[in-house]
mmCIF file of C-alpha atoms in Angstrom:
data_model
loop_
_atom_site.group_PDB
_atom_site.id
_atom_site.type_symbol
_atom_site.label_atom_id
_atom_site.label_comp_id
_atom_site.label_asym_id
_atom_site.label_seq_id
_atom_site.Cartn_x
_atom_site.Cartn_y
_atom_site.Cartn_z
ATOM 1 C CA SER U 1 -61.200 -56.259 -40.259
ATOM 2 C CA GLN U 2 -61.206 -58.754 -37.437
ATOM 3 C CA LYS U 3 -64.439 -58.477 -35.533
ATOM 4 C CA ILE U 4 -65.574 -59.925 -32.284
ATOM 5 C CA GLU U 5 -69.198 -60.042 -31.227
ATOM 6 C CA GLN U 6 -70.975 -60.718 -28.003
ATOM 7 C CA ASN U 7 -74.527 -61.277 -29.083
ATOM 8 C CA SER U 8 -76.254 -60.755 -25.766
ATOM 9 C CA GLU U 9 -76.152 -57.301 -24.256
ATOM 10 C CA ALA U 10 -77.645 -58.596 -21.028
ATOM 11 C CA LEU U 11 -78.227 -61.927 -19.337
ATOM 12 C CA ASN U 12 -80.255 -62.566 -16.189
ATOM 13 C CA ILE U 13 -79.769 -65.799 -14.295
ATOM 14 C CA GLN U 14 -80.904 -67.316 -11.025
ATOM 15 C CA GLU U 15 -78.346 -67.739 -8.273
ATOM 16 C CA GLY U 16 -76.826 -71.210 -8.269
ATOM 17 C CA LYS U 17 -77.332 -71.796 -11.980
ATOM 18 C CA THR U 18 -74.622 -71.865 -14.640
ATOM 19 C CA ALA U 19 -74.253 -68.672 -16.645
ATOM 20 C CA THR U 20 -73.101 -69.113 -20.253
ATOM 21 C CA LEU U 21 -71.868 -66.142 -22.267
ATOM 22 C CA THR U 22 -71.090 -66.295 -25.987
ATOM 23 C CA CYS U 23 -68.370 -64.650 -28.025
ATOM 24 C CA ASN U 24 -68.208 -65.008 -31.817
ATOM 25 C CA TYR U 25 -65.417 -63.882 -34.112
ATOM 26 C CA THR U 26 -65.111 -63.328 -37.843
ATOM 27 C CA ASN U 27 -62.404 -64.139 -40.361
ATOM 28 C CA TYR U 28 -59.377 -66.048 -39.263
ATOM 29 C CA SER U 29 -59.042 -67.666 -35.900
ATOM 30 C CA PRO U 30 -57.405 -65.497 -33.256
ATOM 31 C CA ALA U 31 -54.316 -66.826 -31.564
ATOM 32 C CA TYR U 32 -55.927 -66.148 -28.205
ATOM 33 C CA LEU U 33 -59.297 -65.260 -26.805
ATOM 34 C CA GLN U 34 -59.310 -63.438 -23.520
ATOM 35 C CA TRP U 35 -62.106 -62.792 -21.057
ATOM 36 C CA TYR U 36 -62.352 -59.803 -18.743
ATOM 37 C CA ARG U 37 -64.719 -58.718 -16.014
ATOM 38 C CA GLN U 38 -65.740 -55.083 -15.621
ATOM 39 C CA ASP U 39 -67.615 -53.635 -12.676
ATOM 40 C CA PRO U 40 -69.500 -50.320 -13.042
ATOM 41 C CA GLY U 41 -67.152 -47.333 -13.102
ATOM 42 C CA ARG U 42 -64.050 -49.547 -13.060
ATOM 43 C CA GLY U 43 -61.480 -50.809 -15.524
ATOM 44 C CA PRO U 44 -61.716 -54.363 -16.890
ATOM 45 C CA VAL U 45 -59.921 -57.106 -15.010
ATOM 46 C CA PHE U 46 -58.331 -60.040 -16.820
ATOM 47 C CA LEU U 47 -59.891 -63.410 -15.969
ATOM 48 C CA LEU U 48 -58.900 -66.145 -18.390
ATOM 49 C CA LEU U 49 -57.202 -66.751 -21.677
ATOM 50 C CA ILE U 50 -57.556 -69.644 -24.115
ATOM 51 C CA ARG U 51 -55.270 -70.440 -27.032
ATOM 52 C CA GLU U 52 -56.560 -71.495 -30.440
ATOM 53 C CA ASN U 53 -55.171 -75.005 -29.997
ATOM 54 C CA GLU U 54 -56.942 -75.461 -26.661
ATOM 55 C CA LYS U 55 -60.500 -76.726 -26.360
ATOM 56 C CA GLU U 56 -61.154 -75.791 -22.760
ATOM 57 C CA LYS U 57 -59.651 -73.892 -19.844
ATOM 58 C CA ARG U 58 -60.794 -73.798 -16.228
ATOM 59 C CA LYS U 59 -60.181 -71.581 -13.254
ATOM 60 C CA GLU U 60 -62.190 -72.240 -10.104
ATOM 61 C CA ARG U 61 -65.858 -71.736 -11.094
ATOM 62 C CA LEU U 62 -64.959 -70.357 -14.512
ATOM 63 C CA LYS U 63 -64.661 -72.363 -17.717
ATOM 64 C CA VAL U 64 -63.856 -71.149 -21.217
ATOM 65 C CA THR U 65 -64.193 -73.163 -24.402
ATOM 66 C CA PHE U 66 -62.912 -72.405 -27.888
ATOM 67 C CA ASP U 67 -64.522 -73.894 -31.001
ATOM 68 C CA THR U 68 -62.648 -72.896 -34.148
ATOM 69 C CA THR U 69 -65.252 -74.612 -36.345
ATOM 70 C CA LEU U 70 -68.083 -72.505 -34.966
ATOM 71 C CA LYS U 71 -65.741 -69.495 -34.544
ATOM 72 C CA GLN U 72 -66.988 -69.180 -31.027
ATOM 73 C CA SER U 73 -65.881 -69.064 -27.408
ATOM 74 C CA LEU U 74 -68.206 -69.833 -24.519
ATOM 75 C CA PHE U 75 -67.614 -68.517 -21.015
ATOM 76 C CA HIS U 76 -69.294 -70.398 -18.168
ATOM 77 C CA ILE U 77 -69.707 -69.444 -14.529
ATOM 78 C CA THR U 78 -70.920 -72.400 -12.506
ATOM 79 C CA ALA U 79 -72.855 -72.041 -9.236
ATOM 80 C CA SER U 80 -73.333 -68.359 -10.005
ATOM 81 C CA GLN U 81 -73.565 -65.858 -7.157
ATOM 82 C CA PRO U 82 -74.893 -62.289 -6.973
ATOM 83 C CA ALA U 83 -71.268 -61.163 -6.621
ATOM 84 C CA ASP U 84 -70.679 -62.458 -10.158
ATOM 85 C CA SER U 85 -72.946 -59.710 -11.504
ATOM 86 C CA ALA U 86 -70.823 -57.573 -13.819
ATOM 87 C CA THR U 87 -70.138 -56.944 -17.489
ATOM 88 C CA TYR U 88 -67.979 -59.575 -19.142
ATOM 89 C CA LEU U 89 -65.862 -58.704 -22.160
ATOM 90 C CA CYS U 90 -64.172 -61.004 -24.606
ATOM 91 C CA ALA U 91 -61.188 -59.916 -26.652
ATOM 92 C CA ARG U 92 -59.164 -61.401 -29.466
ATOM 93 C CA THR U 93 -55.537 -61.122 -30.408
ATOM 94 C CA GLY U 94 -53.615 -62.511 -33.337
ATOM 95 C CA ALA U 95 -50.296 -64.329 -33.253
ATOM 96 C CA GLY U 96 -47.444 -61.900 -32.730
ATOM 97 C CA SER U 97 -49.831 -59.042 -32.061
ATOM 98 C CA TYR U 98 -50.220 -57.361 -28.710
ATOM 99 C CA GLN U 99 -53.291 -55.390 -29.650
ATOM 100 C CA LEU U 100 -56.662 -56.577 -28.440
ATOM 101 C CA THR U 101 -60.000 -56.154 -30.163
ATOM 102 C CA PHE U 102 -62.799 -56.151 -27.615
ATOM 103 C CA GLY U 103 -66.409 -57.160 -27.882
ATOM 104 C CA LYS U 104 -69.025 -54.801 -26.494
ATOM 105 C CA GLY U 105 -69.638 -56.969 -23.466
ATOM 106 C CA THR U 106 -72.484 -58.873 -21.861
ATOM 107 C CA LYS U 107 -73.981 -57.552 -18.644
ATOM 108 C CA LEU U 108 -74.673 -60.468 -16.335
ATOM 109 C CA SER U 109 -77.134 -60.126 -13.479
ATOM 110 C CA VAL U 110 -77.349 -62.978 -10.973
ATOM 111 C CA ILE U 111 -80.649 -62.821 -9.135
ATOM 112 C CA PRO U 112 -80.793 -64.092 -5.539
ATOM 113 C CA ASP W 1 -49.803 -57.138 -8.125
ATOM 114 C CA VAL W 2 -49.813 -55.178 -11.329
ATOM 115 C CA LYS W 3 -50.836 -51.656 -10.677
ATOM 116 C CA VAL W 4 -51.974 -49.131 -13.243
ATOM 117 C CA THR W 5 -52.955 -45.735 -11.920
ATOM 118 C CA GLN W 6 -54.615 -42.821 -13.650
ATOM 119 C CA SER W 7 -54.228 -39.233 -12.554
ATOM 120 C CA SER W 8 -57.905 -38.459 -12.024
ATOM 121 C CA ARG W 9 -61.095 -40.463 -11.520
ATOM 122 C CA TYR W 10 -63.351 -37.596 -12.576
ATOM 123 C CA LEU W 11 -62.553 -34.539 -14.643
ATOM 124 C CA VAL W 12 -64.706 -31.679 -15.909
ATOM 125 C CA LYS W 13 -63.298 -29.417 -18.607
ATOM 126 C CA ARG W 14 -64.607 -26.699 -20.862
ATOM 127 C CA THR W 15 -64.773 -26.874 -24.649
ATOM 128 C CA GLY W 16 -61.499 -25.765 -26.198
ATOM 129 C CA GLU W 17 -59.344 -26.493 -23.151
ATOM 130 C CA LYS W 18 -56.196 -28.617 -23.434
ATOM 131 C CA VAL W 19 -56.588 -31.737 -21.330
ATOM 132 C CA PHE W 20 -53.888 -34.070 -20.027
ATOM 133 C CA LEU W 21 -54.682 -37.560 -18.801
ATOM 134 C CA GLU W 22 -51.812 -39.391 -17.221
ATOM 135 C CA CYS W 23 -51.261 -43.096 -16.683
ATOM 136 C CA VAL W 24 -48.521 -44.788 -14.673
ATOM 137 C CA GLN W 25 -47.780 -48.509 -14.376
ATOM 138 C CA ASP W 26 -45.375 -50.126 -11.952
ATOM 139 C CA MET W 27 -44.802 -53.474 -13.672
ATOM 140 C CA ASP W 28 -42.092 -52.467 -16.136
ATOM 141 C CA HIS W 29 -44.460 -53.285 -19.002
ATOM 142 C CA GLU W 30 -43.354 -52.390 -22.507
ATOM 143 C CA ASN W 31 -46.814 -51.839 -23.986
ATOM 144 C CA MET W 32 -49.247 -49.157 -22.935
ATOM 145 C CA PHE W 33 -52.660 -48.313 -24.348
ATOM 146 C CA TRP W 34 -55.326 -45.640 -24.210
ATOM 147 C CA TYR W 35 -58.977 -46.552 -24.810
ATOM 148 C CA ARG W 36 -62.234 -44.745 -24.573
ATOM 149 C CA GLN W 37 -65.413 -46.532 -23.589
ATOM 150 C CA ASP W 38 -68.875 -45.357 -24.516
ATOM 151 C CA PRO W 39 -72.266 -47.036 -23.999
ATOM 152 C CA GLY W 40 -73.152 -49.223 -26.964
ATOM 153 C CA LEU W 41 -69.731 -48.774 -28.569
ATOM 154 C CA GLY W 42 -67.535 -50.737 -26.219
ATOM 155 C CA LEU W 43 -63.819 -50.197 -25.770
ATOM 156 C CA ARG W 44 -62.114 -48.405 -28.658
ATOM 157 C CA LEU W 45 -58.365 -48.042 -28.968
ATOM 158 C CA ILE W 46 -57.109 -44.475 -29.340
ATOM 159 C CA TYR W 47 -53.329 -44.873 -29.273
ATOM 160 C CA PHE W 48 -50.786 -47.336 -28.033
ATOM 161 C CA SER W 49 -47.066 -47.422 -27.402
ATOM 162 C CA TYR W 50 -44.659 -50.355 -27.389
ATOM 163 C CA ASP W 51 -41.597 -48.459 -26.215
ATOM 164 C CA VAL W 52 -40.433 -45.118 -24.909
ATOM 165 C CA LYS W 53 -41.025 -42.339 -27.444
ATOM 166 C CA MET W 54 -42.832 -44.781 -29.761
ATOM 167 C CA LYS W 55 -46.507 -44.463 -30.545
ATOM 168 C CA GLU W 56 -48.994 -45.996 -32.917
ATOM 169 C CA LYS W 57 -52.481 -44.858 -33.874
ATOM 170 C CA GLY W 58 -55.365 -47.002 -32.853
ATOM 171 C CA ASP W 59 -58.864 -47.008 -34.299
ATOM 172 C CA ILE W 60 -59.921 -43.484 -33.284
ATOM 173 C CA PRO W 61 -56.858 -41.196 -32.941
ATOM 174 C CA GLU W 62 -58.454 -38.016 -34.300
ATOM 175 C CA GLY W 63 -58.461 -35.182 -31.785
ATOM 176 C CA TYR W 64 -55.920 -36.906 -29.510
ATOM 177 C CA SER W 65 -52.182 -37.120 -29.133
ATOM 178 C CA VAL W 66 -49.959 -39.073 -26.760
ATOM 179 C CA SER W 67 -46.593 -38.833 -25.102
ATOM 180 C CA ARG W 68 -44.336 -41.500 -23.656
ATOM 181 C CA GLU W 69 -41.131 -40.029 -22.297
ATOM 182 C CA LYS W 70 -40.601 -42.695 -19.639
ATOM 183 C CA LYS W 71 -41.364 -46.394 -19.752
ATOM 184 C CA GLU W 72 -43.808 -46.290 -16.863
ATOM 185 C CA ARG W 73 -45.769 -43.238 -17.969
ATOM 186 C CA PHE W 74 -48.141 -42.733 -20.904
ATOM 187 C CA SER W 75 -50.060 -39.496 -21.339
ATOM 188 C CA LEU W 76 -53.124 -38.803 -23.435
ATOM 189 C CA ILE W 77 -53.607 -35.230 -24.623
ATOM 190 C CA LEU W 78 -56.767 -33.643 -25.910
ATOM 191 C CA GLU W 79 -55.442 -30.616 -27.763
ATOM 192 C CA SER W 80 -58.775 -28.776 -27.791
ATOM 193 C CA ALA W 81 -61.471 -30.622 -25.903
ATOM 194 C CA SER W 82 -64.873 -30.987 -27.505
ATOM 195 C CA THR W 83 -68.168 -32.226 -26.117
ATOM 196 C CA ASN W 84 -67.979 -35.419 -28.193
ATOM 197 C CA GLN W 85 -64.884 -36.350 -26.221
ATOM 198 C CA THR W 86 -66.965 -36.755 -23.086
ATOM 199 C CA SER W 87 -66.299 -40.370 -22.214
ATOM 200 C CA MET W 88 -64.657 -42.872 -19.881
ATOM 201 C CA TYR W 89 -60.941 -43.100 -20.643
ATOM 202 C CA LEU W 90 -59.069 -46.240 -19.733
ATOM 203 C CA CYS W 91 -55.345 -46.848 -19.715
ATOM 204 C CA ALA W 92 -53.874 -50.346 -19.897
ATOM 205 C CA SER W 93 -50.475 -51.996 -20.017
ATOM 206 C CA SER W 94 -49.143 -55.376 -21.048
ATOM 207 C CA SER W 95 -45.824 -57.171 -21.114
ATOM 208 C CA LEU W 96 -43.974 -58.348 -24.189
ATOM 209 C CA GLY W 97 -42.555 -61.143 -22.078
ATOM 210 C CA THR W 98 -45.736 -63.156 -21.724
ATOM 211 C CA SER W 99 -46.601 -63.808 -25.416
ATOM 212 C CA THR W 100 -50.254 -63.785 -24.402
ATOM 213 C CA TYR W 101 -50.456 -60.025 -23.898
ATOM 214 C CA GLU W 102 -53.215 -59.885 -21.351
ATOM 215 C CA GLN W 103 -53.812 -56.282 -20.446
ATOM 216 C CA TYR W 104 -53.986 -54.661 -17.033
ATOM 217 C CA PHE W 105 -56.260 -51.675 -16.771
ATOM 218 C CA GLY W 106 -56.347 -48.600 -14.625
ATOM 219 C CA PRO W 107 -59.523 -47.488 -12.820
ATOM 220 C CA GLY W 108 -60.506 -45.077 -15.586
ATOM 221 C CA THR W 109 -61.053 -41.329 -15.841
ATOM 222 C CA ARG W 110 -64.565 -40.120 -16.491
ATOM 223 C CA LEU W 111 -64.128 -36.930 -18.490
ATOM 224 C CA THR W 112 -66.966 -34.494 -19.016
ATOM 225 C CA VAL W 113 -66.496 -31.656 -21.515
ATOM 226 C CA THR W 114 -69.036 -28.864 -21.158
#
């Protein structure tokens, strides 16, 4: 089965620093890796998507990288703020598939 | 904006009751999904549907059924609720038109079965 793993359950970081979250996958490379943000008691919200033939994608303070050699995606939040505190989920999908397989998430806490 | 709504934010039911959770999306999306989310287990797919009256089992369909009579509406049914079905239930939708299939989630229903 195609697995996706977020190795850190929790990450604490000082305000203003760059937060880096890791997502690893097994077996074949997914067509896309997606990142979502989830606040307590709420549904996940889509943030960014990166295709397997892309190395990097940016959106404002967010950056996602995709390394098919390491079978890994990194999610960066630069100049982190307390408002960035949330759980971040990564998800994979294969070509032609509309199902997502989610990681368990990393809870990010940005400390003022 | 894409909007996915769920019929209840909180629900308390007794063991053995039949429970209906309803989800409505207003974006004309073809795909709809039901997940449950539990601490330490993450999001797990229960059922999904890619068209009206079509349904496919996800990873954990046992104890659940679904209904999709209209494109915008996808219902999750617990035929006889049990305490191990206490969970957060999340509905999502996505469009076949994007090819990237990012999903849009509802706010969730926290179901407690006593």
